[in-house]
Short mmCIF file of C-alpha atoms in Angstrom, two decimals:
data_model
loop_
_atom_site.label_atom_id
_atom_site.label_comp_id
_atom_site.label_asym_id
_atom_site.label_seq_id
_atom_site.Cartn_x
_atom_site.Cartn_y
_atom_site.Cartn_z
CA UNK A 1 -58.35 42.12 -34.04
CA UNK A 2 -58.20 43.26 -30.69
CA UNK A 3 -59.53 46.69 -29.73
CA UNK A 4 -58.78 48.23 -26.48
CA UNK A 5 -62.28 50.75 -25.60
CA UNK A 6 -62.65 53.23 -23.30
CA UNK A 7 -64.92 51.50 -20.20
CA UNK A 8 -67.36 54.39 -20.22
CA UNK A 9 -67.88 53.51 -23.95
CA UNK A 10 -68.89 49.91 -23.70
CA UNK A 11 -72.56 48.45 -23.64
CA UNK A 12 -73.97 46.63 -20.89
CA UNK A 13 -72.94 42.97 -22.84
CA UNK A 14 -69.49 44.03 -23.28
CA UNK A 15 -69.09 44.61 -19.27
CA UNK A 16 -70.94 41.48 -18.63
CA UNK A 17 -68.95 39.56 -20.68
CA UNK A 18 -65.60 40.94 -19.75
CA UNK A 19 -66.61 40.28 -16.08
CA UNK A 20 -67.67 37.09 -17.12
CA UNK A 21 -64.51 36.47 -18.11
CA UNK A 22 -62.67 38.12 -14.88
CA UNK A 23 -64.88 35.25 -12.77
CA UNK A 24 -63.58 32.27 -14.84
CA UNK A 25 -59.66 32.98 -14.96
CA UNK A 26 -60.47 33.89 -10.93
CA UNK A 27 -62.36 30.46 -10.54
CA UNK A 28 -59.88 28.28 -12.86
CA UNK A 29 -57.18 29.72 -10.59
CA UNK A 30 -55.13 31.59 -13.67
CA UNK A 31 -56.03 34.67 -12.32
CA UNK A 32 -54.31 34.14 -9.07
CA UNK A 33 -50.86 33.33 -11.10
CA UNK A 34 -51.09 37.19 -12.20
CA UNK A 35 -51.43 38.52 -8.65
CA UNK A 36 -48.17 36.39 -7.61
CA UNK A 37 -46.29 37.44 -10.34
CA UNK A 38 -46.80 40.88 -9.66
CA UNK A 39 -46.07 40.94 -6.19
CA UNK A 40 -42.91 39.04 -7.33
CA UNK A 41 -41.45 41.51 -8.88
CA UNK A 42 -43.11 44.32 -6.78
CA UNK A 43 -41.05 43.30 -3.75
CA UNK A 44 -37.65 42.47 -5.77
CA UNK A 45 -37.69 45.79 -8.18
CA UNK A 46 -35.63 47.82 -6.49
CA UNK A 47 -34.17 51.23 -6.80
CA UNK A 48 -30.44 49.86 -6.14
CA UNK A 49 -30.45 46.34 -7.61
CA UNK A 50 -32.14 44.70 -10.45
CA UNK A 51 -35.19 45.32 -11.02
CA UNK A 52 -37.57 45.34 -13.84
CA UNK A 53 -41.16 45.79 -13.53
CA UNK A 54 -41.30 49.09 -11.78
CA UNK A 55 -39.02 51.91 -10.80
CA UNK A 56 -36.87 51.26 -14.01
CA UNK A 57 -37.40 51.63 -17.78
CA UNK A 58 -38.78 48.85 -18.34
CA UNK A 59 -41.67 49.39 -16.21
CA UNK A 60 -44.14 50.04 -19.08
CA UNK A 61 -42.71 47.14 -21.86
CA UNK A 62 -43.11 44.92 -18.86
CA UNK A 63 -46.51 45.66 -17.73
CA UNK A 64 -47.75 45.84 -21.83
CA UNK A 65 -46.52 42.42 -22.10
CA UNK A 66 -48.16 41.69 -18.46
CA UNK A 67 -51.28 42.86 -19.58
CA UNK A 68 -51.66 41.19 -23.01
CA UNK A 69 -50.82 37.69 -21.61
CA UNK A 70 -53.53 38.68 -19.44
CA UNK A 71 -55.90 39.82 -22.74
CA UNK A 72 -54.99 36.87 -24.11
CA UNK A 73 -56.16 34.31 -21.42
CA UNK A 74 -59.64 36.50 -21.10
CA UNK A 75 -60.04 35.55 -25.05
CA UNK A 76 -59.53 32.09 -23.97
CA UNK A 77 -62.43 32.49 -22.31
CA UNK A 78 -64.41 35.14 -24.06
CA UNK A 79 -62.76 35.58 -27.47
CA UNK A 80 -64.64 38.49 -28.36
CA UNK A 81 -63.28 40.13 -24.96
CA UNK A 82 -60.32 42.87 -24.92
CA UNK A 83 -59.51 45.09 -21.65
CA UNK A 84 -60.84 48.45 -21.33
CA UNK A 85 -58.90 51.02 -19.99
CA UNK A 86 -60.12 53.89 -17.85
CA UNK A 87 -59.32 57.43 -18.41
CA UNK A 88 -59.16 58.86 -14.93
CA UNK A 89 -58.29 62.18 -16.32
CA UNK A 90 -62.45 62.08 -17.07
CA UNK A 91 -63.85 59.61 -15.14
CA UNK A 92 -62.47 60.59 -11.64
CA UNK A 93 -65.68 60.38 -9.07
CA UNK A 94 -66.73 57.04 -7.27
CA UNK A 95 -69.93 57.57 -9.06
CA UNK A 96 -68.60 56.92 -12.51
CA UNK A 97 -70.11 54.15 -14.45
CA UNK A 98 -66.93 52.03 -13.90
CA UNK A 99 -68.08 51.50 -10.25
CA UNK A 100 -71.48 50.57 -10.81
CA UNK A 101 -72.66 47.17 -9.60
CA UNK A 102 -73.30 45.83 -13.41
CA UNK A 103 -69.25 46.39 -14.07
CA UNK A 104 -66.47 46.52 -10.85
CA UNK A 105 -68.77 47.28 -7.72
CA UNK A 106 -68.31 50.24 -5.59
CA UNK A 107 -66.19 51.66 -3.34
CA UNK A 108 -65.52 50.06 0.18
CA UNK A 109 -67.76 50.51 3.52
CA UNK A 110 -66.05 52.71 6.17
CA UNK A 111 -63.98 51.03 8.25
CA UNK A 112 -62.83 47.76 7.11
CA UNK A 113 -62.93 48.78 3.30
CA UNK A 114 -65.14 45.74 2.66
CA UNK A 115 -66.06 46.24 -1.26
CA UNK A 116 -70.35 45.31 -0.86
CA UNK A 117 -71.91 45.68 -4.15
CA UNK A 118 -71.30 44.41 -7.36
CA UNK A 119 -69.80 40.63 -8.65
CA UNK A 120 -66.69 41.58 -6.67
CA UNK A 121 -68.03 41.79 -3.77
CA UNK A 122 -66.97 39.20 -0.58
CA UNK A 123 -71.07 38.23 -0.74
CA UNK A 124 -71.05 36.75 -4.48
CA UNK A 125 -68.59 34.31 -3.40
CA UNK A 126 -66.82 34.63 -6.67
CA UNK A 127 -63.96 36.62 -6.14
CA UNK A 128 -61.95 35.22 -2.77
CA UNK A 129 -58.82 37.54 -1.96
CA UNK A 130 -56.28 34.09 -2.27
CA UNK A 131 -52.86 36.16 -2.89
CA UNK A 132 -52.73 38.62 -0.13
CA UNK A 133 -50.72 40.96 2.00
CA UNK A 134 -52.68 40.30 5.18
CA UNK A 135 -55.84 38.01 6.47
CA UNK A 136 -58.51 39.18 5.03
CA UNK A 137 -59.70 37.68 2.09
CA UNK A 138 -62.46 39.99 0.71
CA UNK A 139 -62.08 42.81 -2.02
CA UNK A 140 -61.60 46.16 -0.48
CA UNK A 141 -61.39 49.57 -1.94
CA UNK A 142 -61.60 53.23 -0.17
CA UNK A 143 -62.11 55.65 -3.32
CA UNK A 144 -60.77 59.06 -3.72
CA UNK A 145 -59.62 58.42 0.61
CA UNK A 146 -55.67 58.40 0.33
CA UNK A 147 -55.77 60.63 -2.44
CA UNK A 148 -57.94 62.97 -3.02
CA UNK A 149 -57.81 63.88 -6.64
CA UNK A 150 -57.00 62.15 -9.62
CA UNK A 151 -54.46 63.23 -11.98
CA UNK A 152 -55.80 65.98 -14.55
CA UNK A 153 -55.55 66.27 -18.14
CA UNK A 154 -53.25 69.42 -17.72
CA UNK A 155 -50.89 67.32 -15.67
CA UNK A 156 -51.02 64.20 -18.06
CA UNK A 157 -50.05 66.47 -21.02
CA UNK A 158 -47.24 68.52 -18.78
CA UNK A 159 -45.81 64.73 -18.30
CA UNK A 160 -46.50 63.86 -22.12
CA UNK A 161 -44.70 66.69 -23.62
CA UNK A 162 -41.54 65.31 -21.92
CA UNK A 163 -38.55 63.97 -24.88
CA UNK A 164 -36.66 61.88 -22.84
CA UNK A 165 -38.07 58.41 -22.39
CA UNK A 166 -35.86 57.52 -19.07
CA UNK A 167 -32.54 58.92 -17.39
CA UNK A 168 -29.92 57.81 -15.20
CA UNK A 169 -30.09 56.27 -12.55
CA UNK A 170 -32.36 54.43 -13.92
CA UNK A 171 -35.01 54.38 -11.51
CA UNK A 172 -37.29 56.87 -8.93
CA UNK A 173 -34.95 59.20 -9.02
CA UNK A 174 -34.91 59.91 -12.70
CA UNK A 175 -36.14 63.01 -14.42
CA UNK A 176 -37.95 61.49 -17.49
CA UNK A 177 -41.27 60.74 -19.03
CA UNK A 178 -41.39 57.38 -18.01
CA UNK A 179 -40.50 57.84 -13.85
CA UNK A 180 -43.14 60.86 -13.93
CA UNK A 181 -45.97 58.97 -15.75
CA UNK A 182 -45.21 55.97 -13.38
CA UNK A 183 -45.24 58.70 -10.54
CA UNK A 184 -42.37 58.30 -8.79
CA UNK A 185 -41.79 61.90 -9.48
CA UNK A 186 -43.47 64.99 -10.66
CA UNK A 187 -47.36 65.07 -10.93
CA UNK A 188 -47.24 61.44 -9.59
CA UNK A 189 -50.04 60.10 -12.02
CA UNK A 190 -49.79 56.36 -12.13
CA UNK A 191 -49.03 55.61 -8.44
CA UNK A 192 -51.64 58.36 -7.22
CA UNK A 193 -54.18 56.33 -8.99
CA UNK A 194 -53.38 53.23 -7.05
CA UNK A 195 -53.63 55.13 -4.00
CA UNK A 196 -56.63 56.63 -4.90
CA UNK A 197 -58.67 53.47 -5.59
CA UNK A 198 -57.27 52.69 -2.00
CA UNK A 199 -57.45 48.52 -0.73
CA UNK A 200 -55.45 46.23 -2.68
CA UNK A 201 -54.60 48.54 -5.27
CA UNK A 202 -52.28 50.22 -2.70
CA UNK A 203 -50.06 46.90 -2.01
CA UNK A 204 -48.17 44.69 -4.33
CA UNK A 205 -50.74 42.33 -4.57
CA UNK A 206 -52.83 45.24 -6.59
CA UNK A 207 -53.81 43.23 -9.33
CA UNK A 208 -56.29 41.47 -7.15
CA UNK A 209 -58.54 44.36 -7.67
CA UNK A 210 -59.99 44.13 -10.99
CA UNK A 211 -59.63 48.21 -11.86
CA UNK A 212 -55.45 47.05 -11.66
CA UNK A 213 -55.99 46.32 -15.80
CA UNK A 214 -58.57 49.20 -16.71
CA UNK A 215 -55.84 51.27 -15.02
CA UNK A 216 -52.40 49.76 -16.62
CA UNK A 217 -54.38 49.80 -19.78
CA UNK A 218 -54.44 53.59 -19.86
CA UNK A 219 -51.17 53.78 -18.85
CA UNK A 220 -50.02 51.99 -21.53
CA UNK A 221 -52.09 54.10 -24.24
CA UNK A 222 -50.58 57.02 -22.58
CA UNK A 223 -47.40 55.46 -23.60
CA UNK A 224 -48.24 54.69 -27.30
CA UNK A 225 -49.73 58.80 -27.16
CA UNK A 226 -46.14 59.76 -26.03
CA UNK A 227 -44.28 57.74 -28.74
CA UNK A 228 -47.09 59.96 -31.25
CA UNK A 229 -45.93 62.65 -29.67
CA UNK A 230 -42.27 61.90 -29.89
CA UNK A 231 -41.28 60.07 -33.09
CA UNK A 232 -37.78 61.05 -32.97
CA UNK A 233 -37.33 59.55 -29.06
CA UNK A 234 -36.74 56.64 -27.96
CA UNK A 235 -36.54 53.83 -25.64
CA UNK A 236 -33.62 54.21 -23.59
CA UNK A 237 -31.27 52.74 -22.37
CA UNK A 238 -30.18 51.20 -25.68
CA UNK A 239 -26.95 49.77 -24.12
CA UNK A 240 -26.47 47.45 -21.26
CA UNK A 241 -26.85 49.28 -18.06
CA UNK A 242 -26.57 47.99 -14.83
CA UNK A 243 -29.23 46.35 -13.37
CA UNK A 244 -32.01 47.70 -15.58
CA UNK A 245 -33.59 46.24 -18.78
CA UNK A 246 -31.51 48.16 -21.89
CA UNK A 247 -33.44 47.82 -25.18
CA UNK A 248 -32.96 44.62 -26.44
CA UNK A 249 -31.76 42.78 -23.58
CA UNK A 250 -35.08 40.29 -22.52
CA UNK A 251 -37.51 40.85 -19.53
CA UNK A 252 -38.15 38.19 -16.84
CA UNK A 253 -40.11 36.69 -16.36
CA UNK A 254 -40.63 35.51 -20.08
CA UNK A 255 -37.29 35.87 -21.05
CA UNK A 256 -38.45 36.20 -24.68
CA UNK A 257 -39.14 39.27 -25.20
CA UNK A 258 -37.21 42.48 -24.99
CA UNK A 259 -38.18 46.34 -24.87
CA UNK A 260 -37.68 46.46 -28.47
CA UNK A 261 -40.30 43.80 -29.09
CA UNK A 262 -42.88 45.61 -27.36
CA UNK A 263 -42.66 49.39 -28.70
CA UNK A 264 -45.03 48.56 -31.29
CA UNK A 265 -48.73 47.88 -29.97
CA UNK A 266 -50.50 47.56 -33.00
CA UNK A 267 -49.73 43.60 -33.62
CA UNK A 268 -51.36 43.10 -30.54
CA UNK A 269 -54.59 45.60 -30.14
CA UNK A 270 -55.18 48.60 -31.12
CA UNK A 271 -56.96 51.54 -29.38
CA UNK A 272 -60.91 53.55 -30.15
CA UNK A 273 -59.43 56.67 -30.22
CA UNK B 1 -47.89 61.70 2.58
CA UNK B 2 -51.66 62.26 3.85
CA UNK B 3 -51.33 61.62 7.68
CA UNK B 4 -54.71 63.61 7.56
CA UNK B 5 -56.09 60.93 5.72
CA UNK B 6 -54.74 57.97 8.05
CA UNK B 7 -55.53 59.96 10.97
CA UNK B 8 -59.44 60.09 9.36
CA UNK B 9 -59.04 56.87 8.69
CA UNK B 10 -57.98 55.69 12.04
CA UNK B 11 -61.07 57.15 14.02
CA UNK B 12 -63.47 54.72 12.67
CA UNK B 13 -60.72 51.75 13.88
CA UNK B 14 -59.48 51.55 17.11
CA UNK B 15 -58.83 53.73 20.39
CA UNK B 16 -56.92 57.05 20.50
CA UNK B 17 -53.43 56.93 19.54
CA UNK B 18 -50.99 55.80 22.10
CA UNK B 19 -49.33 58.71 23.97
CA UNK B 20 -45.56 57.36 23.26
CA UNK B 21 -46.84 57.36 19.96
CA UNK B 22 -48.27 60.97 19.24
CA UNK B 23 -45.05 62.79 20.78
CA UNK B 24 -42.81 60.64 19.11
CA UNK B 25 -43.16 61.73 15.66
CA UNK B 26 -42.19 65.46 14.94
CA UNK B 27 -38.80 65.01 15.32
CA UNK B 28 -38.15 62.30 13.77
CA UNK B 29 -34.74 62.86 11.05
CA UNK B 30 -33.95 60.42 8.71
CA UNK B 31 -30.32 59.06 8.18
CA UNK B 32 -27.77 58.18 5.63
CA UNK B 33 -28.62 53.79 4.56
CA UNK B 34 -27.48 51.55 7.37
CA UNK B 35 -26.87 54.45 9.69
CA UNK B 36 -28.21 57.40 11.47
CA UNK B 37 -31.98 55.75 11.70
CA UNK B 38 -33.16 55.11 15.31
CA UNK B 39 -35.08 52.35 16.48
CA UNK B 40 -38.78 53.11 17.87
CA UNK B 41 -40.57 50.49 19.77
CA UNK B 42 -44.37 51.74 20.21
CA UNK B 43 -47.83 51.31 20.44
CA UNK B 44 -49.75 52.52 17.35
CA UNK B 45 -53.44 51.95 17.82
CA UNK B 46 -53.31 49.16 19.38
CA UNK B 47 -50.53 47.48 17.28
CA UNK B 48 -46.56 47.14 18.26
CA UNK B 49 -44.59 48.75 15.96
CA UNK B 50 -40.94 48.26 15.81
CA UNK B 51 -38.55 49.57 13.78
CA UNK B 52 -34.18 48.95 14.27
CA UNK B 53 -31.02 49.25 12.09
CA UNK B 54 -30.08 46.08 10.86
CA UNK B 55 -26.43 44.75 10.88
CA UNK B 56 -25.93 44.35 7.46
CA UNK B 57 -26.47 41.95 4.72
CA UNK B 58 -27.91 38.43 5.65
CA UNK B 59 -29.31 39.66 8.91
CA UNK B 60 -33.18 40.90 6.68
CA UNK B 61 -34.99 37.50 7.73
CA UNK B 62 -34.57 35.21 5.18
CA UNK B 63 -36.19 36.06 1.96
CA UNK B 64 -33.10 37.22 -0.05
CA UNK B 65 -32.91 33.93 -2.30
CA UNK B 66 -36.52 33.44 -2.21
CA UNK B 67 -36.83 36.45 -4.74
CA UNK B 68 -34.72 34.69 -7.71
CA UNK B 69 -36.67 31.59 -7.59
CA UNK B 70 -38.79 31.15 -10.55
CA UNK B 71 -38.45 34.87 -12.59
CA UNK B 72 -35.68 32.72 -14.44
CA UNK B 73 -31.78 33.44 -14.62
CA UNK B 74 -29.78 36.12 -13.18
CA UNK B 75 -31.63 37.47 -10.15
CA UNK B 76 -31.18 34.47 -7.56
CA UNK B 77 -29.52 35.06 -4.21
CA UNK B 78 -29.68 39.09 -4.41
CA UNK B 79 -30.86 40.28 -0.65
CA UNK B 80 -32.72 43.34 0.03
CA UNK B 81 -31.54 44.74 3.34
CA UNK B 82 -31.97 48.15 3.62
CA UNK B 83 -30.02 48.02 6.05
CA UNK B 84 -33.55 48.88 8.77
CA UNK B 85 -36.18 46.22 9.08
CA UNK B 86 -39.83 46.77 10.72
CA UNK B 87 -42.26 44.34 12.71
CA UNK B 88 -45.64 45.11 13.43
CA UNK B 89 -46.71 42.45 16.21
CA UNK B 90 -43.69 40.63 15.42
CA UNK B 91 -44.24 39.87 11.95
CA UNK B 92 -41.91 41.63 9.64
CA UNK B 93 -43.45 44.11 7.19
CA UNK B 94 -41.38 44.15 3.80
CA UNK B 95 -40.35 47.72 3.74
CA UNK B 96 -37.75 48.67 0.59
CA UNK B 97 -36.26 52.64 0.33
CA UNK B 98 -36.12 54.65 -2.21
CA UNK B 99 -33.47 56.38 -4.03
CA UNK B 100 -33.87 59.83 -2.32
CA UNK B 101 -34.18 57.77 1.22
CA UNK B 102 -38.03 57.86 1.58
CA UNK B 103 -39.24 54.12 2.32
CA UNK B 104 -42.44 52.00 1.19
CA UNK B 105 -43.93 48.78 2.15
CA UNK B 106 -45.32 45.71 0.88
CA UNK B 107 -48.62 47.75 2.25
CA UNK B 108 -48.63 51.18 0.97
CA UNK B 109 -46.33 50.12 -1.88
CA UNK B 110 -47.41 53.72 -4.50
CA UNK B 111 -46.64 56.20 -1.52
CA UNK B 112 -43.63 56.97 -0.17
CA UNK B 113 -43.08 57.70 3.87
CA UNK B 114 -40.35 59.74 5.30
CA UNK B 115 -39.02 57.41 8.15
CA UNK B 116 -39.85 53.90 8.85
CA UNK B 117 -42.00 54.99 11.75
CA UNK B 118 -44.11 56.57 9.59
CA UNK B 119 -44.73 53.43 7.46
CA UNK B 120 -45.53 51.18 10.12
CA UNK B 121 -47.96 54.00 11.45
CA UNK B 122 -49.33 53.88 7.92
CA UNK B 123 -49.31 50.20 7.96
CA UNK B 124 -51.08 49.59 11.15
CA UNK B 125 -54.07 52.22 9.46
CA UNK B 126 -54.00 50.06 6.59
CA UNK B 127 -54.26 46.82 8.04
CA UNK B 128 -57.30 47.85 10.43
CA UNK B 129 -56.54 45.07 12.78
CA UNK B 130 -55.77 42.59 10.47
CA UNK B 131 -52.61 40.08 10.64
CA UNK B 132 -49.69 40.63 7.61
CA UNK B 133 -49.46 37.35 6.02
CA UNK B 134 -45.76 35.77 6.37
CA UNK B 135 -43.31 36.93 4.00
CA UNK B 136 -42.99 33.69 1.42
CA UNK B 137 -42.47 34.19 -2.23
CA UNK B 138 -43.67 31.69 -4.46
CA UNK B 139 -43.13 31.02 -8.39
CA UNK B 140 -44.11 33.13 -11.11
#
């Protein structure tokens, strides 16, 4: 069974091995196929057509399902592996275990942004920037530069205690648990934390940065800790709606699975605490 | 958002600001979609920023289709013209706006800008000198 850790919990094998892991899906070329789908659908979700893996309700069923076909091809690897996710509510400096050079590297130099330490860095020649937004193909990162805080435990639980799961329109307009915990609105959690690890993580091709999963696999807890929170609320919409994913109508790219499928975690992984 | 933090940014990159540029932007106003948005043609730190209304639906440069291919059924063909596009050194940066009429791009997709100019500013800052990639969507 899988069991999703906090980062700042795991020994010094468990980070080798899950970067271990990280360099074979990135050498095999598997890893790259997650980037492009992302960007996909990062550049087609919008807030007045279709769209489905952001700025809608289905933003956190899709990216669960995103990130446990990504789980699962790590275990293909490394079947003891499961993705950490990191807390930035606690762990919000650049000199928090998660960036040391034995897990994800630091942050960027000044300037160019050039991540220099670590496995993910341009030098080790493991970890080539192949899916990109622009030329250059090394990691890059500019911690705690575009924003200057992380999100706080006060403003996590303000967004938390919200009932309604989503609202029309539909999408980053909508006053609702999940448009401020994607941070479109409100406290603006999840986004701020892209912006704050700076680099790739502020394009569509975010994934390429490693911290992408450690990241979506916190927001997805924080989804399973608002469903705790909220037995009696739901997903919603439960009836077709234009142009968004209602609850049992399927998400692309699968096309197998639905909202519905994916309220429940536990099948998949459960979580340390 | 943080021009504070692009302007930091921007010392370590390249020379001072062009002067079209830095009286250009207080007074910029946004518009309603398709309408009301000026074009700017300027010199942001070295880079050409342009920014102009388009004329509609089919003009956005060619990767309306591109989008359906390969997420399956039921999104092919849909075009996203926002009825403004943006070049920076004549390569077009994917920009998309939001509900409430602030805009993102491809580049600073988690932040939101109030006016295109803005986001190409942002963009340029971003890119420190380095070439956007051409716009082509492959399969997922």
């Amino acid at each position: 069974m899988t069991v999703r850790k906090n980062q700042s919990a795991l020994t010094r094998t468990e980070k080798r091995r899950f970067v271990d892991a990280l360099l074979e899906l990135k050498r095999s070329g598997r890893y790259d196929e997650f980037v492009t789908t992302h960007n996909g659908f990062i550049m087609s979700d919008t807030d007045q057509g279709e769209r489905v893996g952001h700025r809608s309700p289905s933003f956190l069923p899709w990216h669960r399902r995103f990130l446990i076909d990504f789980e699962r091809q790590l275990q293909e690897v490394d079947p003891e592996v499961a993705l950490p996710y990191w807390d930035w509510t606690v762990d919000r400096t650049p000199s928090a275990s998660l960036w040391a050079d034995d897990f994800l590297g630091g942050s960027g130099r000044p300037g160019d942004g050039k991540v220099m330490s670590g496995r993910f860095a341009e030098a080790s020649g493991a970890w080539e920037i192949n899916i990109r937004v622009d030329q250059r193909p090394y990691l890059r990162r500019a911690l705690g530069t575009g924003a200057r805080q992380l999100p706080t435990r006060a403003e996590v639980d303000a967004v938390l205690a919200m009932p309604v799961y989503d609202a029309s329109p539909w999408n980053s307009a909508s006053t609702s648990f999940r448009n401020h915990l994607e941070g479109w609105r409100g406290a603006n959690l999840h986004n701020r934390v892209h912006v704050w690890v700076g680099g790739q993580m502020t394009t569509g091709v975010s994934p390429n940065d490693p911290v992408f999963w450690l990241h979506h696999a916190f927001v997805d807890k924080l989804w399973a800790d608002w469903q705790a929170r909220h037995p009696d609320s739901g997903y919603l919409p439960t009836t077709r709606t234009r142009n968004v994913v209602s609850l049992h109508d399927t998400m692309r790219p699968w096309n197998d699975v639905t909202p519905a499928d994916m309220l429940d975690h536990t099948p998949y992984y459960t979580f340390d605490a | 958002m943080s021009a504070g933090t692009f302007a930091g940014l921007a010392v370590a990159a390249t020379a001072a600001v062009n002067a079209t540029a830095a009286k250009a932007a207080p007074s910029e106003r946004q518009g309603s979609q398709g309408s009301g948005l000026e074009a700017f043609d300027e010199v942001y730190q070295g880079r050409r920023i342009q920014g102009a209304p388009t004329r509609g639906a089919g003009s956005h440069g060619g990767h309306g289709g591109g989008h359906g291919s390969g997420h399956g059924g039921g999104h092919g063909g849909q075009a996203h013209d926002f009825g403004y596009a943006v070049h920076l050194d004549g390569d077009e940066l994917h920009i998309m706006r939001n509900a409430d009429g602030t805009w993102i791009s491809v580049v600073n997709h988690y932040e939101t800008f109030a006016t295109p100019r803005q986001l190409a500013r942002a963009a340029v800052t971003e890119l420190h000198g380095a070439d956007l990639v051409p716009l082509v969507l492959t399969s997922a």
